[in-house]
XYZ file of C-alpha atoms in Angstrom:
747
model
C -12.433 41.224 -112.645
C -13.861 39.883 -109.438
C -15.579 36.483 -109.465
C -19.179 36.680 -110.638
C -18.688 40.117 -112.418
C -21.105 39.951 -115.431
C -21.246 41.833 -118.720
C -24.349 43.520 -117.444
C -22.464 44.792 -114.417
C -19.810 46.058 -116.806
C -22.528 48.052 -118.550
C -23.562 49.447 -115.240
C -19.990 50.362 -114.509
C -19.858 52.493 -117.583
C -23.131 54.111 -116.468
C -21.468 54.826 -113.037
C -18.576 56.423 -114.840
C -21.139 58.599 -116.612
C -22.663 59.352 -113.218
C -19.275 60.473 -111.849
C -18.890 62.692 -114.918
C -22.416 64.191 -114.200
C -21.518 64.771 -110.612
C -18.387 66.488 -111.667
C -20.451 68.729 -114.033
C -22.704 69.413 -111.099
C -19.819 70.522 -108.976
C -18.419 72.740 -111.753
C -15.288 70.709 -112.434
C -16.189 69.779 -116.006
C -15.487 72.812 -118.074
C -17.892 72.351 -120.891
C -21.339 70.916 -121.425
C -23.221 70.820 -124.726
C -23.885 74.532 -124.989
C -21.974 76.527 -122.401
C -18.477 76.476 -120.710
C -18.704 75.843 -117.061
C -15.494 76.868 -115.113
C -13.902 74.624 -112.546
C -14.762 74.615 -108.889
C -11.721 74.327 -106.569
C -14.043 73.977 -103.641
C -15.207 70.490 -104.758
C -12.347 69.386 -106.922
C -10.418 67.534 -104.217
C -13.365 65.243 -103.344
C -13.775 64.457 -107.114
C -10.153 64.057 -108.234
C -9.692 60.411 -107.194
C -7.406 58.588 -109.727
C -9.195 56.784 -112.301
C -7.809 53.330 -111.451
C -8.594 53.828 -107.724
C -12.126 54.902 -108.565
C -12.609 51.836 -110.857
C -11.420 49.539 -108.012
C -13.890 50.934 -105.616
C -16.709 50.501 -108.109
C -15.637 47.028 -109.039
C -15.727 46.058 -105.379
C -19.046 47.711 -104.961
C -20.545 45.623 -107.879
C -18.856 42.427 -106.519
C -20.266 42.835 -103.086
C -23.675 44.105 -104.092
C -26.396 41.564 -103.037
C -29.421 43.478 -102.075
C -32.373 44.127 -104.470
C -34.430 47.179 -104.833
C -37.925 47.249 -103.242
C -41.177 46.615 -104.887
C -42.174 50.209 -104.543
C -39.027 51.304 -106.433
C -39.687 48.826 -109.148
C -43.362 50.017 -109.482
C -42.286 53.612 -109.456
C -39.857 53.048 -112.423
C -42.374 50.857 -114.317
C -44.910 53.657 -113.998
C -42.274 56.033 -115.464
C -41.814 53.594 -118.403
C -45.433 53.285 -118.997
C -45.727 57.050 -119.362
C -43.434 56.928 -122.438
C -44.481 56.434 -125.962
C -44.151 52.893 -127.251
C -41.674 54.067 -129.890
C -39.898 56.347 -127.412
C -38.766 54.125 -124.584
C -35.161 53.905 -125.587
C -35.271 50.069 -125.560
C -35.686 50.205 -121.773
C -38.449 47.601 -121.901
C -35.710 45.008 -122.734
C -34.284 45.192 -119.270
C -36.996 46.930 -117.260
C -39.008 43.759 -116.607
C -41.370 43.632 -113.724
C -40.581 41.155 -111.152
C -36.804 41.437 -111.735
C -34.249 43.288 -109.580
C -34.517 46.923 -110.743
C -30.829 47.490 -109.629
C -29.841 45.542 -112.659
C -31.940 47.626 -115.130
C -30.397 49.825 -117.767
C -29.627 53.351 -116.359
C -30.299 52.476 -112.770
C -27.704 52.560 -110.052
C -28.314 51.360 -106.415
C -26.462 51.700 -103.323
C -25.079 48.609 -101.481
C -28.319 48.069 -99.652
C -30.415 48.106 -102.829
C -31.778 51.644 -102.648
C -32.028 53.234 -106.082
C -29.802 56.312 -105.899
C -29.348 57.265 -109.615
C -31.635 57.285 -112.696
C -29.418 58.087 -115.607
C -31.155 58.112 -119.032
C -29.523 60.785 -120.906
C -29.634 60.547 -124.734
C -31.803 57.612 -124.939
C -34.439 58.903 -127.499
C -37.160 59.027 -124.811
C -40.388 60.376 -125.823
C -43.486 61.120 -123.721
C -44.127 62.691 -120.333
C -42.154 62.568 -117.056
C -44.228 60.631 -114.579
C -44.324 62.074 -111.017
C -44.003 58.432 -109.745
C -40.231 58.977 -109.800
C -40.664 61.008 -106.549
C -41.519 57.750 -104.814
C -37.901 56.794 -105.147
C -37.139 58.030 -101.681
C -33.360 57.432 -101.964
C -32.894 59.051 -105.377
C -29.983 61.446 -105.534
C -29.414 62.067 -109.273
C -31.914 62.183 -112.031
C -30.662 62.814 -115.555
C -33.165 62.776 -118.345
C -31.447 65.303 -120.561
C -31.176 65.258 -124.368
C -34.310 63.325 -125.112
C -37.676 64.284 -126.571
C -39.721 64.450 -123.472
C -42.798 66.580 -123.476
C -45.420 68.124 -121.120
C -44.698 69.786 -117.812
C -41.987 69.172 -115.248
C -43.544 67.471 -112.145
C -43.202 69.978 -109.386
C -42.693 67.096 -107.008
C -39.313 66.313 -108.447
C -38.011 69.852 -108.003
C -39.225 69.740 -104.329
C -38.019 66.213 -103.647
C -36.653 65.461 -100.142
C -33.860 63.355 -101.635
C -32.687 64.680 -105.166
C -29.544 66.745 -105.131
C -28.867 66.823 -108.883
C -31.644 67.132 -111.528
C -30.980 67.441 -115.232
C -33.811 67.492 -117.699
C -32.085 69.884 -120.242
C -32.515 69.642 -123.980
C -36.140 68.328 -124.079
C -39.490 69.739 -125.124
C -40.928 70.338 -121.753
C -43.133 73.459 -121.411
C -45.334 75.521 -119.145
C -44.659 77.561 -116.032
C -42.624 76.581 -113.015
C -45.223 76.150 -110.219
C -45.256 77.462 -106.854
C -45.188 74.793 -104.223
C -45.206 75.054 -100.391
C -42.845 72.692 -98.756
C -42.895 71.578 -95.131
C -39.195 71.001 -95.423
C -37.431 74.358 -94.707
C -34.247 73.344 -96.567
C -34.507 71.070 -99.563
C -31.329 69.071 -100.595
C -31.409 70.023 -104.288
C -28.054 71.442 -105.187
C -27.956 71.449 -109.075
C -30.840 72.113 -111.352
C -30.414 72.077 -115.124
C -33.652 72.874 -117.013
C -32.038 74.585 -120.066
C -33.088 74.137 -123.611
C -36.689 73.522 -123.167
C -39.855 75.634 -123.733
C -40.545 76.845 -120.091
C -42.016 80.349 -119.799
C -43.261 82.814 -117.178
C -41.459 84.188 -114.148
C -39.480 82.372 -111.565
C -41.640 81.609 -108.440
C -40.065 83.426 -105.559
C -41.683 81.432 -102.834
C -40.587 78.133 -104.330
C -36.949 79.107 -104.281
C -36.883 80.193 -100.678
C -36.446 76.628 -99.616
C -33.697 75.979 -102.039
C -31.053 76.849 -99.446
C -28.534 74.259 -100.660
C -28.698 75.277 -104.331
C -25.203 75.602 -105.886
C -25.975 75.805 -109.732
C -29.056 76.654 -111.775
C -29.042 76.540 -115.558
C -32.241 77.756 -117.008
C -30.840 79.035 -120.296
C -32.565 78.746 -123.764
C -36.117 78.993 -122.646
C -38.765 81.747 -122.572
C -38.630 83.001 -119.031
C -39.795 86.576 -118.431
C -39.665 89.144 -115.667
C -36.659 90.279 -113.742
C -33.635 88.177 -113.021
C -34.247 86.411 -109.760
C -31.671 87.920 -107.449
C -33.196 86.185 -104.347
C -31.180 83.112 -105.207
C -28.130 84.697 -103.683
C -29.968 85.557 -100.522
C -31.536 82.145 -99.871
C -28.654 79.938 -100.959
C -25.322 81.037 -99.320
C -23.337 78.465 -101.519
C -24.896 79.618 -104.758
C -22.134 79.568 -107.406
C -23.458 79.265 -110.940
C -26.385 80.944 -112.660
C -27.189 80.681 -116.312
C -30.279 82.398 -117.660
C -28.988 83.309 -121.126
C -31.239 83.100 -124.144
C -34.486 83.983 -122.337
C -36.838 87.100 -122.396
C -35.831 88.509 -118.980
C -36.217 92.246 -118.808
C -35.599 95.274 -116.554
C -32.339 96.294 -114.721
C -29.780 93.926 -113.412
C -30.559 93.466 -109.756
C -28.161 94.833 -107.199
C -28.849 91.497 -105.341
C -26.642 89.563 -107.640
C -23.663 91.369 -106.073
C -24.573 89.996 -102.734
C -23.767 86.389 -103.735
C -20.951 85.361 -101.521
C -19.506 82.580 -103.661
C -20.479 83.271 -107.287
C -18.318 81.691 -110.018
C -20.628 81.888 -113.102
C -23.172 84.576 -114.037
C -24.628 84.292 -117.568
C -27.584 86.327 -118.601
C -26.800 87.120 -122.202
C -29.333 87.406 -125.034
C -32.186 88.749 -122.973
C -33.947 92.069 -122.958
C -32.071 93.616 -119.822
C -31.654 97.377 -119.761
C -29.892 99.989 -117.839
C -26.143 100.486 -116.873
C -24.124 97.912 -115.181
C -24.653 98.415 -111.643
C -21.651 99.021 -109.317
C -22.869 96.406 -106.954
C -22.547 93.721 -109.523
C -18.807 93.978 -109.129
C -18.851 93.217 -105.352
C -19.066 89.599 -106.543
C -15.314 89.410 -106.462
C -15.137 85.575 -106.866
C -16.743 85.736 -110.341
C -14.830 83.616 -112.667
C -17.312 84.040 -115.857
C -19.399 87.121 -116.506
C -21.512 87.175 -119.684
C -24.237 89.689 -120.389
C -24.054 89.853 -124.118
C -26.878 90.950 -126.328
C -28.647 93.247 -123.859
C -29.231 96.946 -123.674
C -26.615 97.976 -121.052
C -25.270 101.291 -122.259
C -22.492 103.194 -120.534
C -18.747 103.136 -119.924
C -16.868 100.079 -118.716
C -15.497 101.418 -115.493
C -11.908 100.143 -114.948
C -12.160 100.584 -111.220
C -15.045 98.121 -111.112
C -13.468 95.515 -113.544
C -10.301 95.413 -111.378
C -12.184 94.159 -108.475
C -12.999 90.926 -110.492
C -9.469 89.566 -110.030
C -10.498 85.919 -110.633
C -12.193 86.612 -113.948
C -11.381 84.382 -116.776
C -14.287 85.170 -119.170
C -15.814 88.663 -119.750
C -18.506 88.759 -122.395
C -20.084 92.315 -122.823
C -20.464 92.125 -126.662
C -23.528 93.748 -128.104
C -24.492 95.737 -124.916
C -24.239 99.221 -126.113
C -20.938 99.995 -124.238
C -19.155 103.182 -125.229
C -15.736 104.827 -124.129
C -12.265 103.353 -124.035
C -10.762 100.057 -122.702
C -9.385 101.118 -119.371
C -5.681 100.502 -118.598
C -6.792 98.419 -115.601
C -7.534 95.668 -118.063
C -3.790 94.781 -117.682
C -4.377 93.693 -114.112
C -6.546 90.894 -115.270
C -3.771 88.343 -115.371
C -6.270 85.394 -115.359
C -8.463 86.689 -118.175
C -8.670 84.075 -120.955
C -11.487 85.424 -123.074
C -12.652 88.985 -123.761
C -15.731 89.840 -125.806
C -16.406 93.425 -126.512
C -17.721 93.072 -130.016
C -20.594 95.082 -131.565
C -20.534 98.037 -129.244
C -19.688 101.744 -129.647
C -16.246 101.711 -128.048
C -13.468 103.904 -129.239
C -9.974 105.079 -128.631
C -6.708 103.294 -128.973
C -5.888 99.814 -127.355
C -4.293 100.389 -123.994
C -0.689 99.270 -123.833
C -1.461 97.322 -120.661
C -3.438 94.860 -122.780
C -0.210 93.176 -123.425
C 0.019 92.199 -119.760
C -2.924 89.838 -119.932
C -0.565 86.796 -120.230
C -3.392 84.218 -120.237
C -5.634 85.986 -122.825
C -6.310 83.494 -125.653
C -9.401 84.842 -127.283
C -10.198 88.516 -127.911
C -12.883 90.012 -130.158
C -13.276 93.778 -130.549
C -15.238 93.331 -133.869
C -17.497 96.160 -135.059
C -16.534 99.086 -132.768
C -14.763 102.408 -133.505
C -11.241 101.711 -132.122
C -8.447 103.720 -133.744
C -4.732 103.890 -133.748
C -1.947 101.431 -134.549
C -2.250 98.140 -132.621
C 1.395 97.646 -133.140
C 2.032 99.727 -130.054
C 0.739 96.868 -127.975
C 3.250 94.228 -127.310
C 1.314 91.043 -127.937
C 4.179 88.673 -127.356
C 3.190 88.069 -123.568
C -0.331 86.888 -124.573
C -1.403 83.305 -125.288
C -3.514 84.314 -128.339
C -5.465 81.550 -130.158
C -8.251 83.822 -131.643
C -7.897 87.555 -132.347
C -10.797 89.435 -134.069
C -10.190 93.195 -134.723
C -12.434 93.542 -137.715
C -14.725 96.501 -138.443
C -12.875 99.182 -136.708
C -10.557 102.064 -137.715
C -7.112 100.540 -136.978
C -4.303 101.776 -139.039
C -0.718 100.780 -139.718
C 0.508 97.308 -140.600
C -0.144 93.972 -138.959
C 1.491 93.974 -135.581
C 4.830 92.265 -135.962
C 4.386 90.884 -132.435
C 1.420 88.949 -133.479
C 3.566 86.785 -135.689
C 5.224 85.277 -132.743
C 2.199 83.168 -131.984
C 2.874 79.692 -133.358
C -0.523 78.662 -131.779
C -2.656 81.453 -133.302
C -5.601 79.764 -135.115
C -7.791 82.752 -136.050
C -6.812 86.253 -137.085
C -9.451 88.579 -138.553
C -8.353 92.054 -139.530
C -11.125 92.770 -142.063
C -12.553 96.203 -142.718
C -9.974 98.425 -141.116
C -7.356 100.846 -142.541
C -4.324 98.399 -142.522
C -1.880 98.875 -145.323
C 1.462 97.737 -146.724
C 2.926 94.331 -147.537
C 2.859 91.301 -145.403
C 5.979 90.614 -143.289
C 7.935 87.337 -143.945
C 7.301 86.543 -140.387
C 3.741 85.720 -141.120
C 4.946 82.264 -142.105
C 5.531 81.645 -138.334
C 1.778 81.243 -137.902
C 2.027 77.517 -138.430
C -1.376 76.920 -136.750
C -3.304 79.613 -138.624
C -6.508 78.215 -140.020
C -8.754 81.293 -140.495
C -7.274 84.440 -141.823
C -9.371 87.407 -143.061
C -7.972 90.727 -144.219
C -10.885 91.810 -146.468
C -11.492 95.566 -146.839
C -8.072 97.043 -146.207
C -5.316 98.446 -148.440
C -2.675 95.672 -148.540
C -0.441 95.497 -151.503
C 1.508 92.811 -153.468
C -0.794 89.882 -153.784
C 1.813 87.634 -155.321
C 4.249 88.126 -152.392
C 1.260 87.605 -149.877
C 0.139 84.396 -151.366
C 3.833 83.060 -151.409
C 4.197 83.902 -147.698
C 0.836 82.513 -146.677
C 1.771 79.345 -148.429
C 3.836 78.530 -145.277
C 0.672 78.497 -143.242
C -0.088 74.756 -144.024
C -3.101 74.566 -141.807
C -5.107 77.403 -143.593
C -8.723 76.376 -144.376
C -10.338 79.891 -144.785
C -8.496 82.699 -146.609
C -10.562 85.939 -147.223
C -8.463 88.646 -149.045
C -10.979 90.723 -150.900
C -10.984 94.608 -151.340
C -7.109 94.823 -151.369
C -4.355 94.720 -153.959
C -6.058 97.490 -156.005
C -5.514 96.971 -159.661
C -2.748 94.338 -159.334
C -2.455 91.277 -161.559
C -3.476 87.849 -159.990
C -0.326 85.524 -159.927
C -0.402 83.009 -162.824
C 2.728 81.041 -161.673
C 1.956 77.473 -162.621
C 4.525 76.263 -160.275
C 2.796 77.848 -157.364
C 1.709 75.234 -155.008
C 0.341 74.928 -151.422
C -2.774 75.610 -149.545
C -3.566 71.863 -149.470
C -6.314 72.172 -146.858
C -7.921 75.409 -148.188
C -11.651 75.267 -148.194
C -12.698 78.947 -148.544
C -10.902 81.407 -150.893
C -12.217 84.894 -151.470
C -10.250 87.426 -153.552
C -13.161 89.665 -154.567
C -13.496 93.390 -155.356
C -9.878 94.317 -155.811
C -10.160 94.661 -158.926
C -7.439 92.238 -160.144
C -6.574 91.803 -163.830
C -5.543 88.623 -165.600
C -7.244 85.248 -166.009
C -8.551 82.719 -163.582
C -5.132 81.134 -162.465
C -4.295 77.564 -162.967
C -2.862 77.129 -159.374
C -6.507 77.269 -158.154
C -7.039 73.859 -159.768
C -4.645 72.354 -157.310
C -6.777 73.321 -154.344
C -8.250 69.820 -153.942
C -10.370 70.609 -150.860
C -11.786 74.001 -152.178
C -15.454 74.299 -151.416
C -16.009 77.974 -151.932
C -14.446 80.363 -154.513
C -15.302 84.036 -154.893
C -13.482 86.059 -157.535
C -16.280 88.500 -158.114
C -15.936 92.233 -158.780
C -12.547 92.066 -160.525
C -11.334 92.639 -164.190
C -10.546 89.064 -164.931
C -10.622 88.014 -168.671
C -10.700 84.951 -170.770
C -12.933 81.909 -170.440
C -14.070 79.715 -167.546
C -11.267 77.121 -167.357
C -12.258 73.479 -168.302
C -10.688 72.209 -165.079
C -13.400 73.773 -162.973
C -15.145 70.533 -162.480
C -12.009 68.936 -161.254
C -12.479 70.797 -157.887
C -14.392 67.886 -156.496
C -15.755 69.772 -153.443
C -16.620 73.113 -154.956
C -20.285 74.068 -154.528
C -20.180 77.843 -154.221
C -18.706 79.730 -157.276
C -18.959 83.459 -157.764
C -17.108 84.924 -160.700
C -19.695 87.716 -161.366
C -18.701 91.281 -162.495
C -15.699 90.499 -164.402
C -14.855 90.633 -168.118
C -15.094 86.792 -168.757
C -16.063 85.644 -172.337
C -17.006 82.589 -174.242
C -19.786 79.975 -173.876
C -20.785 78.530 -170.569
C -18.603 75.431 -170.573
C -20.025 71.989 -170.040
C -17.461 71.435 -167.226
C -19.581 73.943 -165.173
C -22.590 71.676 -165.367
C -20.547 68.749 -163.887
C -19.547 70.105 -160.601
C -19.832 67.000 -158.345
C -21.137 68.807 -155.216
C -23.992 70.258 -157.092
C -24.997 67.073 -158.796
C -26.494 65.063 -155.931
C -27.362 65.036 -152.314
C -25.108 62.022 -151.849
C -22.102 64.009 -153.026
C -23.047 67.140 -150.893
C -23.095 64.934 -147.772
C -19.299 64.682 -148.172
C -18.872 68.435 -147.331
C -17.001 69.261 -144.131
C -19.501 69.780 -141.190
C -17.078 71.150 -138.772
C -17.694 74.462 -137.329
C -15.655 77.406 -138.512
C -13.390 79.025 -136.003
C -15.306 82.205 -136.346
C -18.681 82.887 -138.225
C -18.424 84.198 -141.805
C -20.653 87.191 -142.259
C -22.234 87.863 -145.684
C -24.506 90.594 -144.424
C -24.529 92.163 -140.942
C -27.384 89.995 -139.916
C -26.557 86.797 -141.770
C -23.704 84.659 -140.523
C -22.554 81.151 -141.158
C -20.859 78.856 -138.733
C -20.182 75.931 -141.134
C -19.119 76.026 -144.726
C -21.781 73.450 -145.647
C -24.533 75.873 -144.396
C -23.785 78.110 -147.424
C -26.161 77.908 -150.380
C -25.062 76.089 -153.513
C -24.275 79.040 -155.717
C -23.414 79.680 -159.319
C -23.062 83.317 -160.224
C -21.741 84.269 -163.679
C -23.659 87.604 -163.982
C -22.205 90.781 -165.303
C -19.776 89.343 -167.735
C -19.604 88.866 -171.503
C -20.734 85.274 -172.015
C -22.382 84.222 -175.208
C -24.089 81.298 -176.609
C -27.169 79.364 -175.174
C -27.709 78.203 -171.673
C -26.588 74.470 -171.683
C -29.423 72.094 -171.004
C -27.100 70.108 -168.729
C -27.275 72.865 -166.145
C -30.530 71.020 -165.178
C -28.376 68.228 -163.637
C -27.164 70.535 -160.770
C -29.894 69.302 -158.447
C -28.285 70.868 -155.353
C -28.162 74.348 -156.712
C -29.926 77.063 -154.694
C -28.810 80.133 -156.431
C -28.293 80.660 -160.287
C -27.488 84.084 -161.692
C -26.738 84.463 -165.305
C -27.927 87.928 -165.692
C -26.299 90.753 -167.669
C -24.507 88.695 -170.352
C -25.263 88.129 -174.023
C -26.958 84.816 -173.756
C -29.258 83.764 -176.542
C -31.740 81.116 -177.392
C -34.477 79.599 -175.260
C -34.119 78.650 -171.703
C -33.820 74.829 -171.539
C -36.640 73.008 -169.938
C -34.196 71.074 -167.895
C -33.787 74.081 -165.570
C -37.244 73.158 -164.195
C -35.507 70.202 -162.611
C -33.671 72.412 -160.295
C -36.141 71.885 -157.449
C -33.988 73.414 -154.710
C -33.615 76.570 -156.517
C -34.377 79.748 -154.355
C -33.007 82.553 -156.581
C -32.941 82.665 -160.305
C -31.852 85.650 -162.488
C -31.678 85.591 -166.247
C -32.349 89.230 -166.771
C -30.444 91.540 -169.233
C -29.640 88.956 -171.869
C -31.142 88.132 -175.339
C -33.277 85.125 -174.473
C -36.297 84.326 -176.569
C -39.328 82.022 -176.362
C -41.938 81.561 -173.683
C -41.587 81.292 -169.839
C -42.490 77.668 -169.263
C -45.556 77.135 -166.937
C -43.708 74.280 -165.205
C -41.615 76.744 -163.415
C -44.524 77.112 -160.902
C -43.425 73.818 -159.543
C -40.250 75.323 -157.958
C -41.648 75.737 -154.684
C -38.563 77.261 -153.041
C -38.118 79.970 -155.670
C -38.416 83.310 -153.868
C -36.420 85.648 -156.102
C -37.148 85.651 -159.913
C -36.106 87.948 -162.693
C -36.331 87.666 -166.438
C -36.522 91.395 -167.257
C -35.009 92.914 -170.361
C -34.913 89.940 -172.781
C -36.967 89.039 -175.844
C -39.356 86.700 -174.167
C -42.947 86.241 -175.311
C -46.214 84.555 -174.378
C -48.152 84.138 -171.206
C -46.434 84.442 -167.866
C -46.936 81.307 -165.645
C -49.219 81.568 -162.731
C -49.812 79.656 -159.577
C -47.270 78.621 -156.947
C -44.438 81.125 -156.303
C -45.373 83.033 -159.421
C -48.307 84.623 -157.746
C -45.916 86.493 -155.512
C -43.560 87.969 -158.136
C -43.938 91.603 -158.989
C -44.175 93.179 -162.454
C -40.577 94.206 -162.428
C -39.591 90.575 -162.738
C -40.848 90.735 -166.337
C -40.307 94.356 -167.457
C -38.546 94.959 -170.832
C -40.217 92.013 -172.553
C -43.119 93.752 -174.471
C -44.345 90.487 -175.841
C -45.096 88.913 -172.493
C -48.667 88.891 -171.140
C -50.498 87.840 -168.253
C -52.418 89.016 -165.009
C -49.179 89.879 -163.153
C -48.160 92.533 -165.869
C -50.050 95.187 -167.795
C -50.401 93.316 -171.010
C -53.580 91.347 -171.512
C -53.209 88.026 -173.193
C -56.837 88.289 -174.638
C -55.964 91.557 -176.539
C -56.001 91.356 -180.460
C -52.176 91.714 -180.702
C -51.570 88.824 -178.303
C -54.263 86.627 -179.818
C -52.827 87.041 -183.315
C -49.304 86.293 -182.186
C -50.611 83.320 -180.179
C -52.438 82.114 -183.292
C -49.191 82.269 -185.333
C -47.352 80.372 -182.618
C -50.005 77.783 -182.450
C -49.663 77.312 -186.275
C -45.826 77.004 -185.923
C -46.208 74.519 -182.930
C -48.706 72.383 -185.073
C -46.070 72.140 -187.874
C -43.406 71.105 -185.523
C -45.180 68.209 -184.055
C -46.012 66.570 -187.431
C -44.335 63.223 -187.513
C -43.797 63.062 -183.809
C -45.198 59.829 -182.218
C -48.380 60.279 -180.237
C -47.637 60.742 -176.497
C -44.488 62.634 -177.232
C -44.356 66.394 -176.589
C -42.042 69.344 -177.184
C -41.698 71.822 -174.291
C -39.645 74.900 -174.447
C -39.225 76.483 -171.116
C -37.624 79.696 -169.744
C -36.769 80.615 -166.160
C -35.110 83.413 -164.384
C -34.401 84.508 -160.739
C -32.308 87.290 -159.036
C -29.509 86.776 -156.664
C -29.179 88.497 -153.320
C -25.582 89.079 -152.841
C -24.240 87.783 -149.510
């Protein structure tokens, strides 16, 4: 390092590198930010592609030669900004932001060689409070980054209309209000990049204000509550405008033809709004588009191949959930640069065009939830660069396309809910990178052979095979080994015969197991608590017998929050759907679940079940359980659903159950319970059907009055019995017998 280079300058050097990264993001060179993918911008890439060491040398020389200090006005402006923050939300800036010292040496501040403050970079500092308009007094300020903090209040209009700022990023804060109109004496403001995404802004875009934004290149206003029509005037006023992200707002009306007049558009995102009407032909005049995303809007019609072919630079096309119909045009084969294609949740039909196999760069395709038909094996997938393929919820037929097996880099393959049939090809073992594989809801056969072949896919973490292998016997080969990384295994609704196989005990990383709706027999294996990460177990609707084993009450992930924190928090490659409207992106987001309903279990409910503190769903209904419900169940304070119906349980429903504040589904119907139904808390919301079939129950929620002669007499007999039981018990002790029941909502 040059002589005199301090550790403080080293910290500032790191800040500069962050500034360079931010500038590259502004230009479009960085491909991804926190929420959205931003494609590269060749127009600016040369000026920002300086080799790392050369850039470092320049910066080191800059710091070594820097001698000038910032002005008193600049220091005062920054101190005023600091004073506007909350005492517990200044991000530790008060340690270096000391009045009377050179503000060029303050944390997050970068100055030019003459001491002018050019950059204020305070992203992710935990800042709380408002944004002071005093920052506009930094007359040489070029870049202001206050993103990913907890700033509140309004955005000072003066900053947007600054005569110096070219890059303003206040995304991921809690700012609110309308964007204000403001007349500017400057006919052309320097602002090039504005990122106001992920705040609470609302209202319409002020047209007059943007007429002076002639240098604007990129605008990200996503994830707010803006209304009205999409502002097409941006293309007219800013000739270099290239990136517009208005997704996740409340924009409405038709897509303006003005967007097609943009001369240099690269990115257009307006998904998840309330847009209506067919896609205008004029939109496809923006031939330089690299990324077009209009998902989750009401844009019915047919995808015109003659229009799509105009967008020869397209790498991402997202028209999912827009109401499209018709077929995929053969012209899709001309999209040689296309990398991602989203056409899911529409009403499209027909067979896949053979030309789809010409999209050599296609790595991600989702056609989920349409009405496509035919045998996809007709398409030669060998030319594609597939990483993710989702063909689920269509009417595809035939076997798994043999050409798909050539993709050693394929990570996700979802074929669920189609009409595929037959056995797996041995070539499936070539999918060495396969992590997520779902074939639920088809007609595949030979489960033993399928599992042996899939054993070669060493990276599998999610395997969903339900509603196949009709009436087969689940393999019990004790030498069967593999699936070392498997976290999710579902083989439900087949219905398979046999017992719960021993090889499942070897799945050391298994977190979710669903064997429901089969014909499995025998008892719950004693090794179940050896699956140290298992927190979701559904073995309902089988023919299992025996008592509820103690091992089931010792499942580590359900015992404590500390254990549950060890679950894998990584995102799934695709969301897992349990209902059409409920999807999960992480395994850990699923509820802690224990479902043993619709079997032939006998005996009592073990009191140790009250140790499963992380349990959200407990369903023991439709068995032959006897005895009273242990009071320990009242310790399950996270419980949301409890179903103990259709058993032979006796005793009273304990009043302490009203302390389960998250309990939303409750069912103890068709037992032999008696006494008064608890009141208060969640119990005031449960209907009469939760208690039906228990003629000795009484209370205001059901038709039986506890003050009637019958219930008074029986209550007196119970009081006499209770009095006899407590003889000899030390004063202060008590005997409480509790009973609890809640119903499970599948999926």
